[in-house]
Amino acid sequence: MKLVLLGAPGAGKGTQATKIAEKYGVTHISTGDIFRKNLKEGTPVGLKAKAYIDKGQLVPDEVTCEIVAERLKEADCKTGYMLDGFPRNVMQAEALDKMSAPDLVLNIAVDLDKLMARLTGRRVCSACGESYHVSTFSGNKCTKCGGDVIQRADDNEETVGKRLKVYTDQTQPLIDYYKAQGKLAEVDGMKAIDDVFAEIVTVLDALA
Ligand code: ADP
Ligand code: ADP
Ligand code: ZN
C-alpha cells in the first residue's frame, strides 16, 4: 500500500499513523520526525531546517523532496509507504507523483478552529514521536518506549497560528489535487481517536 495522510497540523496524522502501522505493517515516514531527528543530531539538514521550523514555515522543497526520495529507496519501502506530513504543497505532490505515486490519500478532516487547543496541549515522545495530550496524559515517560515526553518548541500559540495559515494557503489545495486524480478518501477527524481509526480501517480494508 502506498498511502498519504493529509490533514492540518493537529488533525491526528501522527496519532493515526502509529495505529495504521501497527495494524497493517506499512512503513511510517514522517518528514517532521526526520527533520527533528536531524536537528537533534546537528546535521547540515537539521541546521538548515531549524530556521523554517521555528518560524512555522515550510522547509524548502528541494531539501524536503530529496529527503523523501532517499527514504523511499530504503528496503522497508519496497512494498509501499505511509507518508505523514508530506506532501504539503502542489510542488511536493508533483514530485511524489514522479518518484512513486500514492494509491490512496486519506484526508483527516477537522475544524481548524479546534486545532489551537490540540496543538498547544500536545506532548510528544522525544524518542519515538508518539503523540499525547495534556488533557489525557500527565506523566513524562512514553508508554510505548519509555522515552522522555516533551513539548515541541513549535507547539506555541504564535508558531501554531503561522502553521495553520501555511496549511490553508499551501496544503489544503492538495485535497482538490488528489480528488481530481480520484485518489481521495475522507474521514471525520473530529471524532474520538479510536472512532477515527475505525473509519480508516473501513477505508483501508475496502482497498484489499
Ligand atoms: P498531527 O500529526 O496531524 O499534527 P497529532 O497526531 O500529533 O497530529 O495530534 C495532535 C494532538 O491532538 C495530540 O495531542 C493528540 O493527542 C491529539 N489528538 C489526535 N487525534 C485526536 C482526536 N481524534 N481527538 C482529540 N484529540 C486528538
Ligand atoms: P505537524 O504535524 O504538527 O504539522 P510536522 O511534524 O509534520 O508538524 O512538521 C513540523 C515542521 O517541519 C513544519 O512546520 C515544517 O517546518 C517542517 N516540515 C515537515 N514536513 C514538511 C514538508 N513536507 N515540507 C516542508 N516542511 C516540512
Ligand atoms: Zn516513545
mmCIF file of C-alpha atoms and ligand atoms in Angstrom:
data_model
loop_
_atom_site.group_PDB
_atom_site.id
_atom_site.type_symbol
_atom_site.label_atom_id
_atom_site.label_comp_id
_atom_site.label_asym_id
_atom_site.label_seq_id
_atom_site.Cartn_x
_atom_site.Cartn_y
_atom_site.Cartn_z
ATOM 1 C CA MET A 1 0.000 0.000 0.000
ATOM 2 C CA LYS A 2 1.194 3.486 -0.887
ATOM 3 C CA LEU A 3 -0.654 5.851 1.375
ATOM 4 C CA VAL A 4 -0.558 9.588 2.068
ATOM 5 C CA LEU A 5 -2.077 11.025 5.239
ATOM 6 C CA LEU A 6 -3.338 14.526 4.598
ATOM 7 C CA GLY A 7 -4.613 16.929 7.226
ATOM 8 C CA ALA A 8 -3.961 20.173 9.053
ATOM 9 C CA PRO A 9 -1.362 20.351 11.844
ATOM 10 C CA GLY A 10 -3.049 18.645 14.794
ATOM 11 C CA ALA A 11 -5.575 16.727 12.671
ATOM 12 C CA GLY A 12 -4.250 13.482 14.131
ATOM 13 C CA LYS A 13 -1.969 12.243 11.343
ATOM 14 C CA GLY A 14 0.794 11.053 13.677
ATOM 15 C CA THR A 15 -1.676 9.504 16.125
ATOM 16 C CA GLN A 16 -3.442 7.524 13.400
ATOM 17 C CA ALA A 17 -0.184 6.682 11.596
ATOM 18 C CA THR A 18 1.068 4.748 14.634
ATOM 19 C CA LYS A 19 -2.143 2.725 14.718
ATOM 20 C CA ILE A 20 -2.150 2.095 10.963
ATOM 21 C CA ALA A 21 1.490 0.962 11.050
ATOM 22 C CA GLU A 22 0.711 -1.449 13.905
ATOM 23 C CA LYS A 23 -2.275 -2.999 12.154
ATOM 24 C CA TYR A 24 -1.072 -3.086 8.558
ATOM 25 C CA GLY A 25 2.714 -3.184 8.958
ATOM 26 C CA VAL A 26 3.229 -0.343 6.480
ATOM 27 C CA THR A 27 6.362 1.824 6.861
ATOM 28 C CA HIS A 28 5.543 5.151 8.545
ATOM 29 C CA ILE A 29 7.502 8.128 7.211
ATOM 30 C CA SER A 30 7.049 11.484 8.956
ATOM 31 C CA THR A 31 9.036 14.326 7.411
ATOM 32 C CA GLY A 32 8.596 16.320 10.644
ATOM 33 C CA ASP A 33 10.165 13.449 12.637
ATOM 34 C CA ILE A 34 13.034 13.210 10.134
ATOM 35 C CA PHE A 35 13.729 16.953 10.450
ATOM 36 C CA ARG A 36 13.593 16.813 14.268
ATOM 37 C CA LYS A 37 15.993 13.856 14.320
ATOM 38 C CA ASN A 38 18.435 15.771 12.083
ATOM 39 C CA LEU A 39 18.062 18.804 14.322
ATOM 40 C CA LYS A 40 18.865 16.786 17.429
ATOM 41 C CA GLU A 41 21.924 15.287 15.756
ATOM 42 C CA GLY A 42 23.062 18.682 14.441
ATOM 43 C CA THR A 43 23.347 17.543 10.804
ATOM 44 C CA PRO A 44 23.532 20.113 7.962
ATOM 45 C CA VAL A 45 19.918 19.291 7.035
ATOM 46 C CA GLY A 46 18.870 19.815 10.646
ATOM 47 C CA LEU A 47 20.597 23.184 10.863
ATOM 48 C CA LYS A 48 19.017 24.322 7.615
ATOM 49 C CA ALA A 49 15.530 23.138 8.631
ATOM 50 C CA LYS A 50 15.620 24.735 12.091
ATOM 51 C CA ALA A 51 15.104 28.313 10.922
ATOM 52 C CA TYR A 52 11.967 27.332 8.989
ATOM 53 C CA ILE A 53 10.520 25.044 11.661
ATOM 54 C CA ASP A 54 10.975 27.732 14.332
ATOM 55 C CA LYS A 55 9.045 30.210 12.183
ATOM 56 C CA GLY A 56 6.290 27.740 11.297
ATOM 57 C CA GLN A 57 7.238 27.864 7.628
ATOM 58 C CA LEU A 58 7.818 25.014 5.212
ATOM 59 C CA VAL A 59 11.384 23.801 4.766
ATOM 60 C CA PRO A 60 12.324 24.436 1.089
ATOM 61 C CA ASP A 61 11.022 21.856 -1.376
ATOM 62 C CA GLU A 62 14.484 20.861 -2.709
ATOM 63 C CA VAL A 63 15.602 19.812 0.769
ATOM 64 C CA THR A 64 12.347 18.078 1.662
ATOM 65 C CA CYS A 65 11.871 16.232 -1.637
ATOM 66 C CA GLU A 66 15.469 14.989 -1.571
ATOM 67 C CA ILE A 67 14.973 13.543 1.915
ATOM 68 C CA VAL A 68 11.802 11.749 0.874
ATOM 69 C CA ALA A 69 13.350 10.452 -2.356
ATOM 70 C CA GLU A 70 16.254 8.947 -0.375
ATOM 71 C CA ARG A 71 13.957 7.496 2.297
ATOM 72 C CA LEU A 72 11.713 5.803 -0.281
ATOM 73 C CA LYS A 73 14.747 3.973 -1.683
ATOM 74 C CA GLU A 74 15.276 2.092 1.584
ATOM 75 C CA ALA A 75 14.433 -1.605 1.814
ATOM 76 C CA ASP A 76 11.426 -1.172 4.135
ATOM 77 C CA CYS A 77 9.626 0.812 1.403
ATOM 78 C CA LYS A 78 9.806 -1.989 -1.179
ATOM 79 C CA THR A 79 6.159 -2.920 -0.632
ATOM 80 C CA GLY A 80 4.888 0.589 -0.004
ATOM 81 C CA TYR A 81 4.843 3.518 2.397
ATOM 82 C CA MET A 82 2.680 5.717 4.567
ATOM 83 C CA LEU A 83 3.666 9.373 4.321
ATOM 84 C CA ASP A 84 2.702 11.668 7.214
ATOM 85 C CA GLY A 85 3.323 15.390 6.661
ATOM 86 C CA PHE A 86 4.401 15.052 3.032
ATOM 87 C CA PRO A 87 3.401 16.348 0.519
ATOM 88 C CA ARG A 88 2.475 19.771 1.913
ATOM 89 C CA ASN A 89 2.160 21.764 -1.320
ATOM 90 C CA VAL A 90 1.490 21.135 -5.007
ATOM 91 C CA MET A 91 5.202 21.142 -5.901
ATOM 92 C CA GLN A 92 5.830 18.302 -3.447
ATOM 93 C CA ALA A 93 2.762 16.377 -4.661
ATOM 94 C CA GLU A 94 4.013 16.594 -8.249
ATOM 95 C CA ALA A 95 7.462 15.461 -7.117
ATOM 96 C CA LEU A 96 5.943 12.471 -5.305
ATOM 97 C CA ASP A 97 3.935 11.507 -8.396
ATOM 98 C CA LYS A 98 7.245 11.281 -10.257
ATOM 99 C CA MET A 99 9.035 9.309 -7.504
ATOM 100 C CA SER A 100 6.337 6.806 -6.518
ATOM 101 C CA ALA A 101 2.724 7.946 -6.792
ATOM 102 C CA PRO A 102 0.360 7.075 -3.912
ATOM 103 C CA ASP A 103 -2.576 4.656 -4.380
ATOM 104 C CA LEU A 104 -4.709 6.391 -1.780
ATOM 105 C CA VAL A 105 -4.777 9.733 0.023
ATOM 106 C CA LEU A 106 -6.625 9.846 3.326
ATOM 107 C CA ASN A 107 -7.763 13.306 4.334
ATOM 108 C CA ILE A 108 -8.358 13.633 8.072
ATOM 109 C CA ALA A 109 -10.935 16.436 8.117
ATOM 110 C CA VAL A 110 -11.125 18.707 11.181
ATOM 111 C CA ASP A 111 -12.484 22.104 12.250
ATOM 112 C CA LEU A 112 -9.477 24.399 12.018
ATOM 113 C CA ASP A 113 -10.667 26.475 14.979
ATOM 114 C CA LYS A 114 -10.318 23.439 17.289
ATOM 115 C CA LEU A 115 -6.663 22.862 16.470
ATOM 116 C CA MET A 116 -5.010 25.528 18.639
ATOM 117 C CA ALA A 117 -6.042 23.618 21.793
ATOM 118 C CA ARG A 118 -4.916 20.295 20.366
ATOM 119 C CA LEU A 119 -1.505 21.645 19.375
ATOM 120 C CA THR A 120 -0.648 23.775 22.391
ATOM 121 C CA GLY A 121 -1.689 20.820 24.599
ATOM 122 C CA ARG A 122 0.256 18.290 22.571
ATOM 123 C CA ARG A 123 3.173 16.444 24.150
ATOM 124 C CA VAL A 124 5.413 14.110 22.170
ATOM 125 C CA CYS A 125 7.886 11.341 22.890
ATOM 126 C CA SER A 126 11.351 12.633 22.049
ATOM 127 C CA ALA A 127 12.467 9.078 21.220
ATOM 128 C CA CYS A 128 9.680 7.531 19.108
ATOM 129 C CA GLY A 129 7.466 10.518 18.246
ATOM 130 C CA GLU A 130 4.273 9.167 19.872
ATOM 131 C CA SER A 131 1.712 11.974 20.461
ATOM 132 C CA TYR A 132 -0.062 12.624 23.757
ATOM 133 C CA HIS A 133 -2.311 15.393 25.012
ATOM 134 C CA VAL A 134 -2.186 17.104 28.412
ATOM 135 C CA SER A 135 -5.941 16.573 28.833
ATOM 136 C CA THR A 136 -5.483 12.787 28.955
ATOM 137 C CA PHE A 137 -1.786 12.297 29.812
ATOM 138 C CA SER A 138 0.080 13.606 32.825
ATOM 139 C CA GLY A 139 3.319 11.559 33.019
ATOM 140 C CA ASN A 140 6.691 12.351 31.473
ATOM 141 C CA LYS A 141 7.639 8.897 30.117
ATOM 142 C CA CYS A 142 6.349 7.397 26.890
ATOM 143 C CA THR A 143 4.047 4.397 27.424
ATOM 144 C CA LYS A 144 5.296 2.858 24.150
ATOM 145 C CA CYS A 145 9.070 3.114 24.564
ATOM 146 C CA GLY A 146 9.884 4.740 27.918
ATOM 147 C CA GLY A 147 11.385 7.828 26.228
ATOM 148 C CA ASP A 148 11.033 11.366 27.594
ATOM 149 C CA VAL A 149 7.743 13.065 26.787
ATOM 150 C CA ILE A 150 8.274 16.742 25.967
ATOM 151 C CA GLN A 151 6.560 19.743 24.410
ATOM 152 C CA ARG A 152 7.722 20.644 20.903
ATOM 153 C CA ALA A 153 9.242 24.139 20.659
ATOM 154 C CA ASP A 154 6.985 24.935 17.682
ATOM 155 C CA ASP A 155 3.782 23.992 19.539
ATOM 156 C CA ASN A 156 3.404 27.508 20.973
ATOM 157 C CA GLU A 157 0.486 29.770 20.141
ATOM 158 C CA GLU A 158 2.367 32.113 17.825
ATOM 159 C CA THR A 159 4.015 29.411 15.695
ATOM 160 C CA VAL A 160 0.854 27.286 15.586
ATOM 161 C CA GLY A 161 -1.015 30.302 14.188
ATOM 162 C CA LYS A 162 1.537 30.588 11.394
ATOM 163 C CA ARG A 163 1.457 26.843 10.669
ATOM 164 C CA LEU A 164 -2.324 26.902 10.343
ATOM 165 C CA LYS A 165 -2.059 29.731 7.815
ATOM 166 C CA VAL A 166 0.584 27.815 5.841
ATOM 167 C CA TYR A 167 -1.797 24.849 5.848
ATOM 168 C CA THR A 168 -4.705 26.894 4.470
ATOM 169 C CA ASP A 169 -2.577 28.580 1.803
ATOM 170 C CA GLN A 170 -0.410 25.700 0.627
ATOM 171 C CA THR A 171 -1.568 22.279 1.843
ATOM 172 C CA GLN A 172 -5.370 22.479 1.706
ATOM 173 C CA PRO A 173 -5.270 22.792 -2.138
ATOM 174 C CA LEU A 174 -3.948 19.208 -2.222
ATOM 175 C CA ILE A 175 -7.440 17.986 -1.338
ATOM 176 C CA ASP A 176 -8.602 19.067 -4.794
ATOM 177 C CA TYR A 177 -5.354 17.898 -6.396
ATOM 178 C CA TYR A 178 -5.948 14.307 -5.246
ATOM 179 C CA LYS A 179 -9.722 14.477 -5.714
ATOM 180 C CA ALA A 180 -9.059 15.220 -9.386
ATOM 181 C CA GLN A 181 -6.873 12.089 -9.530
ATOM 182 C CA GLY A 182 -9.689 10.017 -7.974
ATOM 183 C CA LYS A 183 -7.449 9.046 -5.038
ATOM 184 C CA LEU A 184 -9.022 10.937 -2.154
ATOM 185 C CA ALA A 185 -10.855 9.344 0.782
ATOM 186 C CA GLU A 186 -12.005 11.355 3.780
ATOM 187 C CA VAL A 187 -12.510 10.523 7.456
ATOM 188 C CA ASP A 188 -14.003 12.652 10.232
ATOM 189 C CA GLY A 189 -11.064 13.728 12.408
ATOM 190 C CA MET A 190 -13.305 15.398 14.990
ATOM 191 C CA LYS A 191 -14.421 12.022 16.340
ATOM 192 C CA ALA A 192 -12.611 10.289 19.201
ATOM 193 C CA ILE A 193 -9.227 8.770 18.271
ATOM 194 C CA ASP A 194 -10.497 5.159 18.180
ATOM 195 C CA ASP A 195 -13.562 6.120 16.138
ATOM 196 C CA VAL A 196 -11.395 7.926 13.583
ATOM 197 C CA PHE A 197 -9.241 4.804 13.369
ATOM 198 C CA ALA A 198 -12.320 2.599 12.847
ATOM 199 C CA GLU A 199 -13.296 4.777 9.862
ATOM 200 C CA ILE A 200 -9.771 4.479 8.462
ATOM 201 C CA VAL A 201 -9.844 0.688 8.825
ATOM 202 C CA THR A 202 -13.102 0.559 6.858
ATOM 203 C CA VAL A 203 -11.499 2.560 4.040
ATOM 204 C CA LEU A 204 -8.253 0.551 4.010
ATOM 205 C CA ASP A 205 -9.954 -2.855 4.242
ATOM 206 C CA ALA A 206 -12.106 -1.949 1.240
ATOM 207 C CA LEU A 207 -8.862 -1.495 -0.754
ATOM 208 C CA ALA A 208 -7.679 -5.050 -0.255
HETATM 209 P P1 ADP B 1 -0.676 15.754 13.546
HETATM 210 O O1 ADP B 1 0.343 14.655 13.387
HETATM 211 O O2 ADP B 1 -1.734 15.708 12.477
HETATM 212 O O3 ADP B 1 -0.074 17.108 13.682
HETATM 213 P P2 ADP B 1 -1.173 14.533 16.175
HETATM 214 O O4 ADP B 1 -1.497 13.125 15.850
HETATM 215 O O5 ADP B 1 0.154 14.813 16.744
HETATM 216 O O6 ADP B 1 -1.470 15.482 14.899
HETATM 217 O O7 ADP B 1 -2.310 15.086 17.179
HETATM 218 C C1 ADP B 1 -2.264 16.424 17.691
HETATM 219 C C2 ADP B 1 -2.788 16.455 19.124
HETATM 220 O O8 ADP B 1 -4.185 16.163 19.132
HETATM 221 C C3 ADP B 1 -2.132 15.429 20.040
HETATM 222 O O9 ADP B 1 -2.038 15.991 21.317
HETATM 223 C C4 ADP B 1 -3.103 14.257 20.028
HETATM 224 O O10 ADP B 1 -3.052 13.504 21.233
HETATM 225 C C5 ADP B 1 -4.450 14.958 19.859
HETATM 226 N N1 ADP B 1 -5.430 14.199 19.052
HETATM 227 C C6 ADP B 1 -5.186 13.448 17.945
HETATM 228 N N2 ADP B 1 -6.333 12.922 17.445
HETATM 229 C C7 ADP B 1 -7.337 13.376 18.244
HETATM 230 C C8 ADP B 1 -8.772 13.187 18.249
HETATM 231 N N3 ADP B 1 -9.393 12.442 17.326
HETATM 232 N N4 ADP B 1 -9.479 13.803 19.227
HETATM 233 C C9 ADP B 1 -8.860 14.581 20.161
HETATM 234 N N5 ADP B 1 -7.526 14.781 20.215
HETATM 235 C C10 ADP B 1 -6.766 14.200 19.276
HETATM 236 P P1 ADP B 2 2.535 18.968 12.397
HETATM 237 O O1 ADP B 2 2.110 17.561 12.183
HETATM 238 O O2 ADP B 2 2.227 19.459 13.738
HETATM 239 O O3 ADP B 2 2.133 19.894 11.299
HETATM 240 P P2 ADP B 2 5.201 18.215 11.471
HETATM 241 O O4 ADP B 2 5.959 17.463 12.465
HETATM 242 O O5 ADP B 2 4.584 17.486 10.328
HETATM 243 O O6 ADP B 2 4.114 19.045 12.288
HETATM 244 O O7 ADP B 2 6.096 19.387 10.861
HETATM 245 C C1 ADP B 2 6.822 20.279 11.674
HETATM 246 C C2 ADP B 2 7.574 21.263 10.814
HETATM 247 O O8 ADP B 2 8.536 20.567 9.996
HETATM 248 C C3 ADP B 2 6.717 22.054 9.825
HETATM 249 O O9 ADP B 2 6.137 23.211 10.402
HETATM 250 C C4 ADP B 2 7.742 22.399 8.741
HETATM 251 O O10 ADP B 2 8.581 23.469 9.142
HETATM 252 C C5 ADP B 2 8.614 21.143 8.708
HETATM 253 N N1 ADP B 2 8.081 20.160 7.711
HETATM 254 C C6 ADP B 2 7.573 18.927 7.959
HETATM 255 N N2 ADP B 2 7.174 18.331 6.830
HETATM 256 C C7 ADP B 2 7.444 19.208 5.818
HETATM 257 C C8 ADP B 2 7.253 19.204 4.398
HETATM 258 N N3 ADP B 2 6.682 18.163 3.776
HETATM 259 N N4 ADP B 2 7.662 20.292 3.701
HETATM 260 C C9 ADP B 2 8.241 21.347 4.305
HETATM 261 N N5 ADP B 2 8.422 21.438 5.624
HETATM 262 C C10 ADP B 2 8.033 20.376 6.391
HETATM 263 ZN ZN ZN B 3 8.187 6.769 22.792
#
